[in-house]
Short mmCIF file of C-alpha atoms in Angstrom, two decimals:
data_model
loop_
_atom_site.label_atom_id
_atom_site.label_comp_id
_atom_site.label_asym_id
_atom_site.label_seq_id
_atom_site.Cartn_x
_atom_site.Cartn_y
_atom_site.Cartn_z
CA MET A 146 65.60 84.96 63.75
CA LYS A 147 63.29 85.25 60.42
CA ASN A 148 64.08 84.38 57.07
CA LYS A 149 62.31 87.47 55.25
CA LYS A 150 62.33 85.04 51.39
CA VAL A 151 60.46 82.06 52.81
CA GLY A 152 58.93 83.32 56.10
CA SER A 153 60.67 80.86 58.61
CA LYS A 154 61.84 81.19 62.52
CA MET A 155 64.91 79.95 63.65
CA LYS A 156 66.56 79.86 66.73
CA MET A 157 70.32 80.00 67.00
CA LYS A 158 73.19 80.40 69.31
CA ALA A 159 75.57 83.65 69.02
CA ILE A 160 79.33 83.09 69.42
CA GLU A 161 80.56 86.63 68.64
CA ILE A 162 78.55 89.80 68.24
CA SER A 163 80.02 93.73 67.41
CA LYS A 164 78.61 96.79 66.50
CA LYS A 165 78.49 95.76 62.49
CA GLU A 166 77.92 91.75 62.80
CA LEU A 167 76.68 88.93 64.36
CA ILE A 168 78.75 85.27 64.64
CA VAL A 169 76.89 82.34 65.67
CA ASP A 170 76.90 78.66 65.60
CA PHE A 171 76.64 76.43 62.29
CA ASP A 172 73.38 74.01 62.45
CA SER A 173 72.32 71.20 59.82
CA SER A 174 68.97 73.70 59.93
CA MET A 175 70.50 77.15 58.58
CA ASN A 176 70.88 75.30 55.32
CA SER A 177 68.51 76.89 53.72
CA LEU A 178 70.09 80.47 54.35
CA LYS A 179 72.65 81.71 51.08
CA ALA A 180 75.01 83.88 50.83
CA GLY A 181 73.28 87.68 50.64
CA ASP A 182 70.20 86.38 52.04
CA VAL A 183 68.97 89.67 53.71
CA VAL A 184 66.97 88.45 57.24
CA ASN A 185 64.78 89.80 60.62
CA LEU A 186 67.21 89.53 63.42
CA ARG A 187 65.71 89.83 66.78
CA PHE A 188 68.34 89.24 69.90
CA LYS A 189 68.48 90.18 73.33
CA MET A 190 72.42 91.86 74.36
CA PRO A 191 73.54 89.26 77.28
CA LYS A 192 74.91 91.94 80.46
CA GLY A 193 78.52 92.59 80.07
CA THR A 194 78.91 91.53 76.44
CA MET A 195 79.19 95.59 75.48
CA GLU A 196 78.49 98.44 76.78
CA GLU A 197 75.86 99.23 79.33
CA GLU A 198 74.01 101.47 76.94
CA TYR A 199 73.83 98.58 74.39
CA GLU A 200 71.84 96.24 77.10
CA SER A 201 67.89 95.66 75.83
CA THR A 202 66.95 94.00 72.52
CA VAL A 203 67.15 94.89 69.21
CA ARG A 204 65.23 93.79 66.30
CA ILE A 205 67.92 94.67 63.48
CA ARG A 206 67.84 93.46 59.51
CA GLY A 207 71.28 91.30 58.75
CA THR A 208 72.72 90.01 55.41
CA VAL A 209 74.02 86.70 55.72
CA SER A 210 77.75 85.23 54.86
CA TRP A 211 78.97 82.55 55.44
CA ARG A 212 82.90 82.48 56.87
CA GLU A 213 85.42 79.12 57.09
CA VAL A 214 86.82 78.16 60.10
CA LYS A 215 90.04 76.39 60.59
CA MET A 216 90.11 74.41 63.49
CA PRO A 217 93.32 73.17 66.12
CA ASN A 218 93.17 69.58 64.50
CA ASP A 219 92.89 71.52 60.54
CA GLU A 220 89.26 70.34 59.78
CA ILE A 221 87.40 72.71 58.16
CA THR A 222 84.08 74.07 59.49
CA TRP A 223 82.36 77.31 59.24
CA ASN A 224 79.95 80.09 60.86
CA LEU A 225 77.09 82.03 59.65
CA VAL A 226 77.53 85.67 60.05
CA PHE A 227 74.96 88.38 59.89
CA LYS A 228 76.44 91.84 58.91
CA PHE A 229 73.42 94.39 59.96
CA VAL A 230 72.49 96.36 57.53
CA GLN A 231 72.99 99.71 59.60
CA SER A 232 75.86 99.44 62.70
CA LEU A 233 74.33 98.87 66.57
CA ASP A 234 75.09 103.01 66.62
CA SER A 235 72.81 103.98 64.56
CA TYR A 236 70.12 101.51 65.40
CA PHE A 237 70.16 102.39 69.36
CA GLN A 238 70.67 105.94 67.98
CA ARG A 239 67.08 106.02 66.11
CA VAL A 240 65.03 103.47 68.48
CA LYS A 241 66.51 104.21 71.81
CA TRP A 242 69.49 107.14 72.51
CA ARG A 243 67.65 109.97 70.97
CA PHE A 244 64.20 109.27 73.29
CA ILE A 245 66.94 108.73 76.32
CA THR A 246 68.76 111.43 75.78
CA THR A 247 65.90 113.90 74.84
CA PHE A 248 63.45 112.77 78.05
CA THR A 249 66.58 113.13 80.50
CA LEU A 250 67.50 116.10 79.38
CA ALA A 251 63.66 117.60 79.86
CA SER A 252 63.71 115.95 82.97
CA LEU A 253 66.64 117.62 84.49
CA LEU A 254 65.19 121.06 83.91
CA LEU A 255 62.34 120.07 85.03
CA VAL A 256 63.61 118.91 88.56
CA SER A 257 66.13 121.97 88.45
CA PHE A 258 63.14 124.40 88.68
CA PHE A 259 61.10 122.60 91.12
CA ILE A 260 64.82 122.55 93.19
CA VAL A 261 64.72 126.48 92.93
CA LEU A 262 60.79 126.94 93.72
CA MET A 263 61.16 124.60 97.07
CA ARG A 264 64.36 126.93 98.11
CA PHE A 265 61.88 130.06 97.16
CA GLU A 266 59.70 128.23 100.19
CA SER A 267 62.50 128.12 102.15
CA LEU A 268 62.81 131.89 101.94
CA VAL A 269 59.43 132.09 103.41
CA TYR A 270 60.10 129.98 106.46
CA PHE A 271 63.21 131.16 107.62
CA LYS A 272 61.71 133.21 109.98
CA PHE A 273 61.37 129.94 111.67
CA ASN A 274 64.36 127.93 112.36
CA LYS A 275 67.25 130.07 110.03
CA PHE A 276 70.12 126.98 110.99
CA ILE A 277 67.60 125.01 109.46
CA TYR A 278 66.47 126.55 105.98
CA PHE A 279 69.35 128.08 105.23
CA TYR A 280 71.02 124.62 105.37
CA SER A 281 68.64 124.18 102.96
CA LEU A 282 69.16 126.55 100.75
CA ILE A 283 73.21 126.39 100.71
CA ALA A 284 72.11 122.51 100.38
CA ALA A 285 70.53 123.21 96.86
CA THR A 286 72.55 125.48 95.86
CA PHE A 287 75.74 123.40 96.56
CA LEU A 288 74.23 120.79 94.83
CA LEU A 289 72.68 122.28 90.96
CA THR A 290 76.46 124.17 90.75
CA ARG A 291 78.09 120.86 90.79
CA TYR A 292 76.09 119.40 87.64
CA ILE A 293 75.97 122.76 86.29
CA PHE A 294 79.79 123.26 86.36
CA GLY A 295 80.34 119.72 85.83
CA ALA A 296 77.88 120.42 82.61
CA PHE A 297 80.37 122.74 81.44
CA TYR A 298 83.41 120.20 82.25
CA ARG A 299 85.55 119.56 78.88
CA ASN A 300 87.98 116.62 78.52
CA VAL A 301 91.42 118.07 77.31
CA PRO A 302 91.76 116.79 73.65
CA ILE A 303 94.43 114.81 72.69
CA ASN A 304 97.76 116.48 71.10
CA SER A 305 98.88 114.57 68.25
CA THR A 306 102.99 115.54 69.18
CA TYR A 307 102.55 115.21 73.00
CA ARG A 308 103.50 112.17 74.20
CA PRO A 309 106.09 112.72 77.41
CA GLY A 310 107.47 109.50 79.52
CA VAL A 311 105.37 108.14 81.89
CA SER A 312 106.42 105.13 84.89
CA ILE A 313 103.41 103.06 85.85
CA ILE A 314 103.65 101.82 89.68
CA ILE A 315 101.64 99.43 91.06
CA PRO A 316 101.21 98.75 94.60
CA VAL A 317 100.44 95.50 95.75
CA PHE A 318 99.13 93.44 98.59
CA ASN A 319 97.36 90.26 98.75
CA GLU A 320 95.64 90.53 94.85
CA GLU A 321 96.51 87.51 93.79
CA GLU A 322 93.12 87.45 91.51
CA TRP A 323 93.28 90.70 90.16
CA ILE A 324 97.15 91.56 89.51
CA LYS A 325 97.46 89.60 86.14
CA LYS A 326 94.08 92.12 84.27
CA THR A 327 95.91 94.93 86.03
CA ILE A 328 99.44 94.50 84.27
CA TYR A 329 98.20 93.40 81.41
CA GLY A 330 95.80 96.54 81.37
CA CYS A 331 99.04 98.76 82.23
CA LEU A 332 101.31 96.97 79.14
CA ASN A 333 98.17 97.09 76.33
CA GLN A 334 98.24 101.58 76.16
CA ASN A 335 98.53 103.03 72.92
CA TYR A 336 101.27 104.81 73.87
CA PRO A 337 104.67 104.61 72.68
CA ILE A 338 106.30 101.86 73.68
CA ASP A 339 109.90 103.27 74.71
CA LYS A 340 107.98 105.57 76.79
CA LEU A 341 105.97 103.91 78.51
CA GLU A 342 107.01 101.55 81.74
CA VAL A 343 105.27 99.71 84.57
CA ILE A 344 107.02 99.14 88.01
CA VAL A 345 105.03 96.62 90.22
CA VAL A 346 105.51 96.83 93.36
CA ASP A 347 104.92 93.82 96.02
CA ASP A 348 104.48 95.03 99.94
CA GLN A 349 105.29 91.62 100.73
CA SER A 350 101.98 89.68 100.51
CA THR A 351 101.34 86.66 102.04
CA ASP A 352 98.89 84.97 99.34
CA LEU A 353 100.03 84.13 95.60
CA THR A 354 100.17 87.56 93.84
CA VAL A 355 103.93 87.06 93.85
CA GLU A 356 103.71 83.60 91.78
CA ASN A 357 100.71 85.53 89.40
CA ILE A 358 102.89 88.37 88.95
CA TRP A 359 105.87 86.74 87.57
CA LYS A 360 103.32 84.29 86.07
CA ALA A 361 102.12 87.18 83.88
CA VAL A 362 105.45 88.21 82.82
CA GLU A 363 106.27 84.30 81.60
CA LYS A 364 103.37 85.01 79.62
CA LEU A 365 104.07 88.37 78.52
CA GLU A 366 107.63 87.75 77.19
CA SER A 367 106.40 84.24 75.58
CA GLU A 368 104.20 86.02 73.28
CA ASP A 369 106.25 88.88 70.83
CA ALA A 370 109.52 90.07 71.65
CA ILE A 371 108.55 93.73 70.07
CA TYR A 372 106.45 94.42 73.56
CA ARG A 373 110.17 94.54 74.99
CA ILE A 374 108.62 92.96 78.03
CA LYS A 375 111.68 92.44 80.51
CA GLU A 376 113.19 96.10 79.25
CA ARG A 377 109.69 97.94 80.42
CA LEU A 378 108.09 96.04 83.10
CA HIS A 379 110.69 95.80 86.53
CA VAL A 380 108.77 93.89 89.79
CA TYR A 381 110.28 94.61 93.03
CA VAL A 382 109.39 92.65 96.36
CA MET A 383 109.62 94.97 99.41
CA PRO A 384 111.99 93.39 102.05
CA LYS A 385 109.08 94.06 104.63
CA ASN A 386 105.91 95.38 104.85
CA GLY A 387 106.24 99.03 104.52
CA GLY A 388 102.29 99.95 103.62
CA LYS A 389 100.72 101.21 100.11
CA ARG A 390 102.73 104.55 100.67
CA LYS A 391 105.80 103.49 100.86
CA ALA A 392 105.50 100.70 97.87
CA LEU A 393 104.63 104.08 96.02
CA VAL A 394 107.44 106.22 97.02
CA ASP A 395 110.28 102.52 96.59
CA GLY A 396 108.46 102.81 92.95
CA VAL A 397 108.77 106.43 91.79
CA ALA A 398 112.48 106.15 93.13
CA MET A 399 112.88 103.46 90.65
CA ALA A 400 111.11 105.44 88.02
CA LYS A 401 113.49 106.49 84.85
CA HIS A 402 110.51 109.35 83.12
CA ASP A 403 109.03 112.40 84.69
CA LEU A 404 105.47 111.78 85.03
CA VAL A 405 104.16 108.98 87.61
CA VAL A 406 101.10 107.52 87.37
CA PHE A 407 99.60 105.68 90.22
CA VAL A 408 97.19 102.80 89.66
CA ASP A 409 95.21 100.32 92.35
CA SER A 410 96.53 96.55 92.28
CA ASP A 411 92.54 96.07 90.97
CA SER A 412 92.64 98.32 87.98
CA ILE A 413 92.08 97.44 84.80
CA LEU A 414 92.68 100.42 82.41
CA LYS A 415 91.15 101.36 78.73
CA PRO A 416 93.93 100.81 76.09
CA ASN A 417 93.72 105.00 75.67
CA ALA A 418 93.98 106.00 79.76
CA ILE A 419 97.42 106.99 79.87
CA LEU A 420 97.65 108.65 76.16
CA ASN A 421 94.00 110.59 77.59
CA LEU A 422 95.91 111.28 81.57
CA VAL A 423 98.72 112.57 80.22
CA GLN A 424 97.59 115.84 78.45
CA PRO A 425 96.69 118.57 81.00
CA PHE A 426 100.63 118.21 82.34
CA GLN A 427 100.90 120.94 78.69
CA ASP A 428 100.24 122.98 81.43
CA PRO A 429 103.39 123.70 83.19
CA LYS A 430 101.83 124.47 86.51
CA MET A 431 99.63 121.03 86.29
CA GLY A 432 100.54 119.01 88.88
CA GLY A 433 98.41 116.12 89.71
CA VAL A 434 95.41 114.96 87.09
CA ALA A 435 92.79 112.04 87.84
CA GLY A 436 91.13 109.32 85.51
CA ARG A 437 87.59 108.24 85.46
CA THR A 438 87.30 105.07 87.41
CA ASP A 439 84.04 102.81 86.23
CA VAL A 440 83.11 99.23 88.60
CA GLU A 441 84.43 96.30 87.25
CA ASN A 442 82.39 94.02 88.91
CA LYS A 443 79.04 95.88 88.10
CA TYR A 444 76.62 93.09 87.77
CA THR A 445 77.45 91.01 91.17
CA ASN A 446 74.54 92.03 92.62
CA SER A 447 72.82 94.73 94.26
CA ILE A 448 75.20 95.94 96.03
CA THR A 449 78.17 96.86 93.32
CA LYS A 450 75.31 97.78 90.81
CA LEU A 451 74.29 101.11 93.32
CA GLN A 452 77.88 102.00 93.36
CA VAL A 453 77.98 102.12 89.55
CA VAL A 454 76.05 105.20 89.47
CA ARG A 455 77.38 106.25 92.80
CA TYR A 456 81.41 106.22 90.82
CA TYR A 457 80.03 107.53 87.82
CA ILE A 458 78.34 110.47 89.41
CA ALA A 459 81.60 111.11 92.19
CA PHE A 460 83.69 111.54 88.90
CA ARG A 461 81.59 112.61 85.97
CA VAL A 462 79.79 115.26 87.94
CA MET A 463 81.48 116.39 91.02
CA LYS A 464 85.60 116.09 89.71
CA ALA A 465 84.29 117.09 86.74
CA ALA A 466 83.14 120.50 88.31
CA GLU A 467 86.53 121.23 90.45
CA SER A 468 88.10 120.22 87.24
CA TYR A 469 86.34 123.13 85.65
CA PHE A 470 88.91 125.36 88.54
CA ASP A 471 91.69 123.16 87.73
CA CYS A 472 91.42 122.23 91.47
CA VAL A 473 90.91 118.26 92.00
CA THR A 474 90.24 117.62 95.49
CA CYS A 475 91.06 114.01 95.15
CA LEU A 476 93.16 112.12 92.92
CA SER A 477 92.01 109.22 93.13
CA GLY A 478 94.08 106.08 93.97
CA PRO A 479 93.05 103.83 90.77
CA LEU A 480 93.95 106.19 88.43
CA SER A 481 96.53 108.90 88.81
CA CYS A 482 99.05 110.79 87.36
CA TYR A 483 101.52 113.12 88.53
CA ARG A 484 104.95 115.47 88.41
CA LYS A 485 107.79 112.42 89.61
CA SER A 486 109.67 116.03 90.74
CA LEU A 487 106.01 116.69 93.29
CA VAL A 488 105.88 113.75 94.73
CA ILE A 489 110.07 113.24 95.70
CA GLU A 490 109.56 116.93 97.05
CA ASN A 491 106.53 116.00 99.09
CA GLN A 492 107.95 112.05 100.18
CA GLU A 493 108.89 112.55 103.34
CA ASN A 494 106.00 114.62 104.78
CA TRP A 495 103.80 112.11 102.87
CA LEU A 496 105.14 108.80 104.44
CA ASN A 497 105.78 110.52 108.31
CA GLN A 498 102.38 112.21 107.92
CA THR A 499 100.24 111.66 111.78
CA PHE A 500 97.29 112.86 112.53
CA LEU A 501 96.55 113.76 116.13
CA GLY A 502 99.06 111.46 117.09
CA GLN A 503 97.96 108.32 115.02
CA PRO A 504 100.11 107.77 111.33
CA ALA A 505 97.94 108.27 108.59
CA THR A 506 97.58 105.03 106.74
CA PHE A 507 94.91 105.20 104.05
CA GLY A 508 93.84 108.54 102.31
CA ASP A 509 96.68 108.09 100.42
CA ASP A 510 95.39 109.46 97.30
CA ARG A 511 93.59 112.65 99.60
CA SER A 512 96.71 113.22 101.45
CA MET A 513 99.38 113.53 98.09
CA THR A 514 96.79 115.80 96.41
CA ASN A 515 96.37 118.30 99.19
CA TYR A 516 100.56 118.41 99.07
CA ILE A 517 100.29 118.83 94.85
CA LEU A 518 97.53 121.45 95.44
CA GLN A 519 99.38 123.97 97.59
CA THR A 520 101.52 124.79 95.23
CA HIS A 521 100.02 123.50 91.64
CA ARG A 522 96.55 122.73 89.60
CA THR A 523 95.07 119.42 89.63
CA ALA A 524 92.47 117.81 86.75
CA TYR A 525 90.31 115.35 85.90
CA GLN A 526 90.72 113.74 82.26
CA ASP A 527 87.14 111.81 81.79
CA LYS A 528 88.22 109.95 78.57
CA ALA A 529 91.30 108.39 80.91
CA ILE A 530 89.74 105.36 82.10
CA CYS A 531 90.02 102.36 84.03
CA SER A 532 87.79 100.22 85.91
CA THR A 533 88.19 98.97 89.69
CA VAL A 534 86.74 95.98 91.95
CA VAL A 535 84.46 97.74 94.52
CA PRO A 536 83.29 95.36 97.21
CA ASP A 537 80.34 93.48 96.71
CA LYS A 538 79.75 92.17 100.19
CA PHE A 539 77.92 94.97 102.74
CA GLY A 540 80.12 94.53 105.46
CA VAL A 541 83.14 95.08 104.01
CA PHE A 542 81.29 98.11 101.79
CA LEU A 543 80.72 99.74 105.12
CA LYS A 544 84.13 99.52 106.16
CA GLN A 545 85.34 100.63 103.57
CA GLN A 546 82.54 103.82 102.99
CA MET A 547 83.92 104.75 107.06
CA ARG A 548 87.15 104.93 106.44
CA TRP A 549 86.70 107.21 103.15
CA LYS A 550 84.92 109.38 105.57
CA ARG A 551 88.03 109.55 108.00
CA SER A 552 90.38 110.33 105.01
CA TRP A 553 88.25 112.62 103.53
CA LEU A 554 87.25 114.31 107.18
CA ARG A 555 90.77 114.73 108.63
CA GLU A 556 92.23 115.84 104.72
CA SER A 557 89.39 118.54 104.30
CA LEU A 558 90.00 120.01 107.27
CA ARG A 559 94.08 120.17 105.94
CA ALA A 560 93.06 121.76 102.46
CA GLY A 561 90.71 124.40 104.11
CA THR A 562 94.11 125.72 105.70
CA PHE A 563 95.18 127.11 102.28
CA ILE A 564 92.16 126.34 99.28
CA TRP A 565 91.07 130.29 100.09
CA LYS A 566 94.26 130.97 98.32
CA LYS A 567 92.41 128.88 94.83
CA GLU A 568 90.03 130.56 92.55
CA VAL A 569 87.04 132.21 94.48
CA LEU A 570 84.22 130.30 93.75
CA MET A 571 86.08 126.77 94.40
CA ALA A 572 87.13 127.88 97.74
CA LEU A 573 83.69 129.41 98.66
CA PHE A 574 82.45 125.60 96.99
CA PHE A 575 84.58 123.68 99.00
CA TYR A 576 83.97 125.04 102.40
CA VAL A 577 80.21 124.57 101.40
CA GLY A 578 80.95 120.67 100.71
CA LEU A 579 82.93 120.50 103.86
CA ILE A 580 79.95 121.86 106.00
CA VAL A 581 77.14 120.40 104.39
CA PRO A 582 77.68 115.80 104.56
CA ILE A 583 78.75 117.22 108.14
CA ALA A 584 75.59 118.96 109.13
CA ALA A 585 73.57 117.11 107.22
CA PRO A 586 72.90 114.14 109.64
CA VAL A 587 71.18 116.77 112.40
CA VAL A 588 69.19 118.26 109.74
CA VAL A 589 67.93 114.83 108.83
CA LEU A 590 66.83 113.97 112.52
CA TYR A 591 65.89 117.43 112.93
CA ASN A 592 63.14 116.95 109.82
CA LEU A 593 62.23 113.06 110.04
CA VAL A 594 62.08 112.74 113.78
CA TYR A 595 61.13 116.33 115.53
CA VAL A 596 58.91 117.79 113.51
CA PRO A 597 56.55 114.73 112.78
CA LEU A 598 57.24 113.89 116.53
CA PHE A 599 56.93 117.27 118.51
CA HIS A 600 54.90 119.17 115.57
CA GLY A 601 52.42 116.50 113.92
CA ILE A 602 53.34 117.40 110.89
CA VAL A 603 54.52 115.07 107.65
CA PRO A 604 57.83 116.35 106.08
CA THR A 605 56.06 116.50 102.64
CA THR A 606 58.90 118.70 101.49
CA PHE A 607 61.53 117.78 102.93
CA LEU A 608 61.06 113.78 101.53
CA MET A 609 60.04 115.94 97.82
CA GLY A 610 63.29 117.00 97.69
CA LEU A 611 65.73 114.24 98.67
CA PHE A 612 63.26 111.93 95.87
CA LEU A 613 64.09 114.83 93.71
CA MET A 614 67.99 114.36 94.45
CA ALA A 615 67.75 110.85 93.87
CA PHE A 616 66.29 111.73 90.29
CA MET A 617 68.55 114.30 89.30
CA LEU A 618 71.80 111.63 90.31
CA SER A 619 69.82 108.84 88.34
CA ALA A 620 68.74 111.15 85.24
CA THR A 621 72.36 112.41 85.25
CA TYR A 622 73.28 109.03 85.04
CA LEU A 623 70.96 107.55 82.68
CA PHE A 624 71.73 111.02 80.08
CA PHE A 625 75.46 110.09 79.83
CA LYS A 626 75.41 106.01 79.60
CA LYS A 627 71.92 104.97 78.59
CA SER A 628 71.73 101.98 80.72
CA SER A 629 69.45 100.74 83.27
CA LEU A 630 71.23 100.47 86.01
CA TRP A 631 70.44 104.24 86.73
CA VAL A 632 66.92 103.16 88.39
CA PHE A 633 70.23 101.82 91.13
CA GLY A 634 71.04 105.81 91.69
CA PHE A 635 67.48 105.68 94.11
CA VAL A 636 68.74 102.50 95.93
CA PHE A 637 72.31 104.29 96.36
CA VAL A 638 70.40 107.62 98.36
CA LEU A 639 68.27 105.26 100.06
CA MET A 640 70.65 103.53 101.12
CA TYR A 641 72.79 106.81 102.26
CA GLU A 642 69.81 108.08 104.11
CA ALA A 643 69.25 105.17 106.10
CA VAL A 644 72.93 103.81 106.35
CA LEU A 645 75.63 105.61 105.11
CA LEU A 646 74.81 109.45 106.58
CA TRP A 647 74.95 108.40 110.46
CA GLN A 648 78.30 106.66 109.63
CA MET A 649 79.14 110.36 109.21
CA PRO A 650 79.06 111.72 113.02
CA VAL A 651 80.65 108.36 113.86
CA ALA A 652 83.85 109.77 111.64
CA TRP A 653 83.56 112.77 113.46
CA VAL A 654 84.88 110.84 116.96
CA THR A 655 87.28 108.61 115.42
CA PHE A 656 88.65 110.37 112.16
CA TRP A 657 92.61 110.12 114.14
CA LYS A 658 92.63 106.09 113.59
CA SER A 659 94.41 104.62 110.87
CA THR A 660 92.79 101.33 110.97
CA TRP A 661 91.67 100.35 107.30
CA GLY A 662 88.96 97.25 108.43
CA THR A 663 89.07 95.77 105.21
CA ARG A 664 92.86 94.42 104.90
CA ASP A 665 95.71 93.50 107.35
CA THR A 666 97.70 96.62 107.89
CA PRO A 667 100.51 96.78 111.28
CA GLN A 668 97.64 98.71 112.42
CA ASP A 669 94.85 95.96 111.95
CA ILE A 670 96.79 93.87 113.21
CA GLU A 671 97.72 95.87 116.58
CA ALA A 672 94.23 96.91 117.24
CA ARG A 673 93.22 93.34 117.09
CA GLU A 674 95.71 92.34 119.74
CA LYS A 675 94.95 95.22 121.65
CA LYS A 676 90.96 93.48 121.43
CA LEU A 677 92.53 90.35 121.90
CA GLY A 678 94.43 91.29 124.94
CA LYS A 679 91.20 93.70 126.70
CA LYS A 680 88.66 90.31 125.83
CA GLN A 681 91.41 88.23 128.04
CA LYS A 682 91.56 89.99 130.45
CA LYS A 683 87.79 90.10 130.77
CA ASP A 684 88.02 86.16 130.89
CA PRO A 685 91.37 84.94 132.05
CA LEU A 686 89.64 80.99 130.91
CA THR A 687 90.60 81.61 127.75
CA ILE A 688 93.41 80.13 126.80
CA LYS A 689 95.35 81.49 123.69
CA SER A 690 96.70 78.99 121.20
#
């Protein structure tokens, strides 16, 4: 900070910042500052302090004022407050956001033009390999249309008179670290108290989850009686482990309202999440609505950072494009709302779902979405926001991705039997979206292995296509979020092509498996015991303790 009057510089320790002011600890060196002085401030916004778009070095003017602070021991101290001459929103719009918006929009248009140009090239070479070049045409068309329809998407606005009753259901299993934050987020909603209840269903956790739930209840009850915690927060411990679907069904049976919201036990809701989530239900044919899921632990490491970009594009582009047709194919587990009557109508089939003789223990969200889609519409609300904890270890991340691919394949095959009844364009894009990722490993092998080895040709066009795809994903994130994390879009695409893509062939031949791989479900325990039994047969000297 530099005082304009005397030209001196000072270093200060900030204790709080908002879009309108900066508060710092008092220090004797600040005695020269007087209320009303205008100073030049220079500081770097720490990561996680505010939204991503604010993370950069700030140079702004501030007006000095002093604020009296009463300490717990009744002593009086002072904080120095700098009131910004313009809000941080105005500052960033002038020095950063306007440039980013213009640059990324122009870049996206240019990239789209190059992709179309490259597809015309594919038409020229179509006669040499019909399958490969036809695939490139439909893949590029599918990708571009996702971005186009995503751009046309609009959040259903808030109706000031529409406040239906909502029951939030949180199924929980061994989530001692995050469950308190999840409960707080569900109760801290800008929504009428008498129209919102929270039901926590514990599926026989073996850690301190239940103890932490009761601690959260006691803390909330002691803070303020006006929130009527005892009336609105219900805790039910299942008599035996039954799995996530059984926990959700038991929660629905306890719900008193007509709309039920499913929230994962590591999801943290923003204050306006429920208010935005319910708005599409003004349409009587709307059966389910998904909110947007952001990453809570985004700054942990590179693995979580690349998931930040991936999550945002999956919701703001892919789900938004599907929502344009009122046909979102996955109402995601972290935050989704359903008509209670539809869940009850389908709960027996959902609970007892099997595939090739194996119980369907994951993919709960896609499975229920399929039941809803057969008779009703589904939508996405971009302003209904929650954040979730994503894997920060590579091994756990890979297991999660394999589980998702298996459930995607299984439920996509189910959806394919009825999705043709929906809007024609939506149905067409659904089937294309099913074919493209399944065929992708073959196409990548052909371009990156077969062509260089047998024809001695560097696959420049294919590599350029990958680069443009990665740039489009990253630039879209930059356009919306104005964040330095946009570069991790490139990292995600590289990881997808090098690692995640090759999970798909494995999913083809194992998509009936019912193990999670990341938690001790009954199916995981059974699979582990079978594996141990086989190992003991091979090594009879092994003694089981």
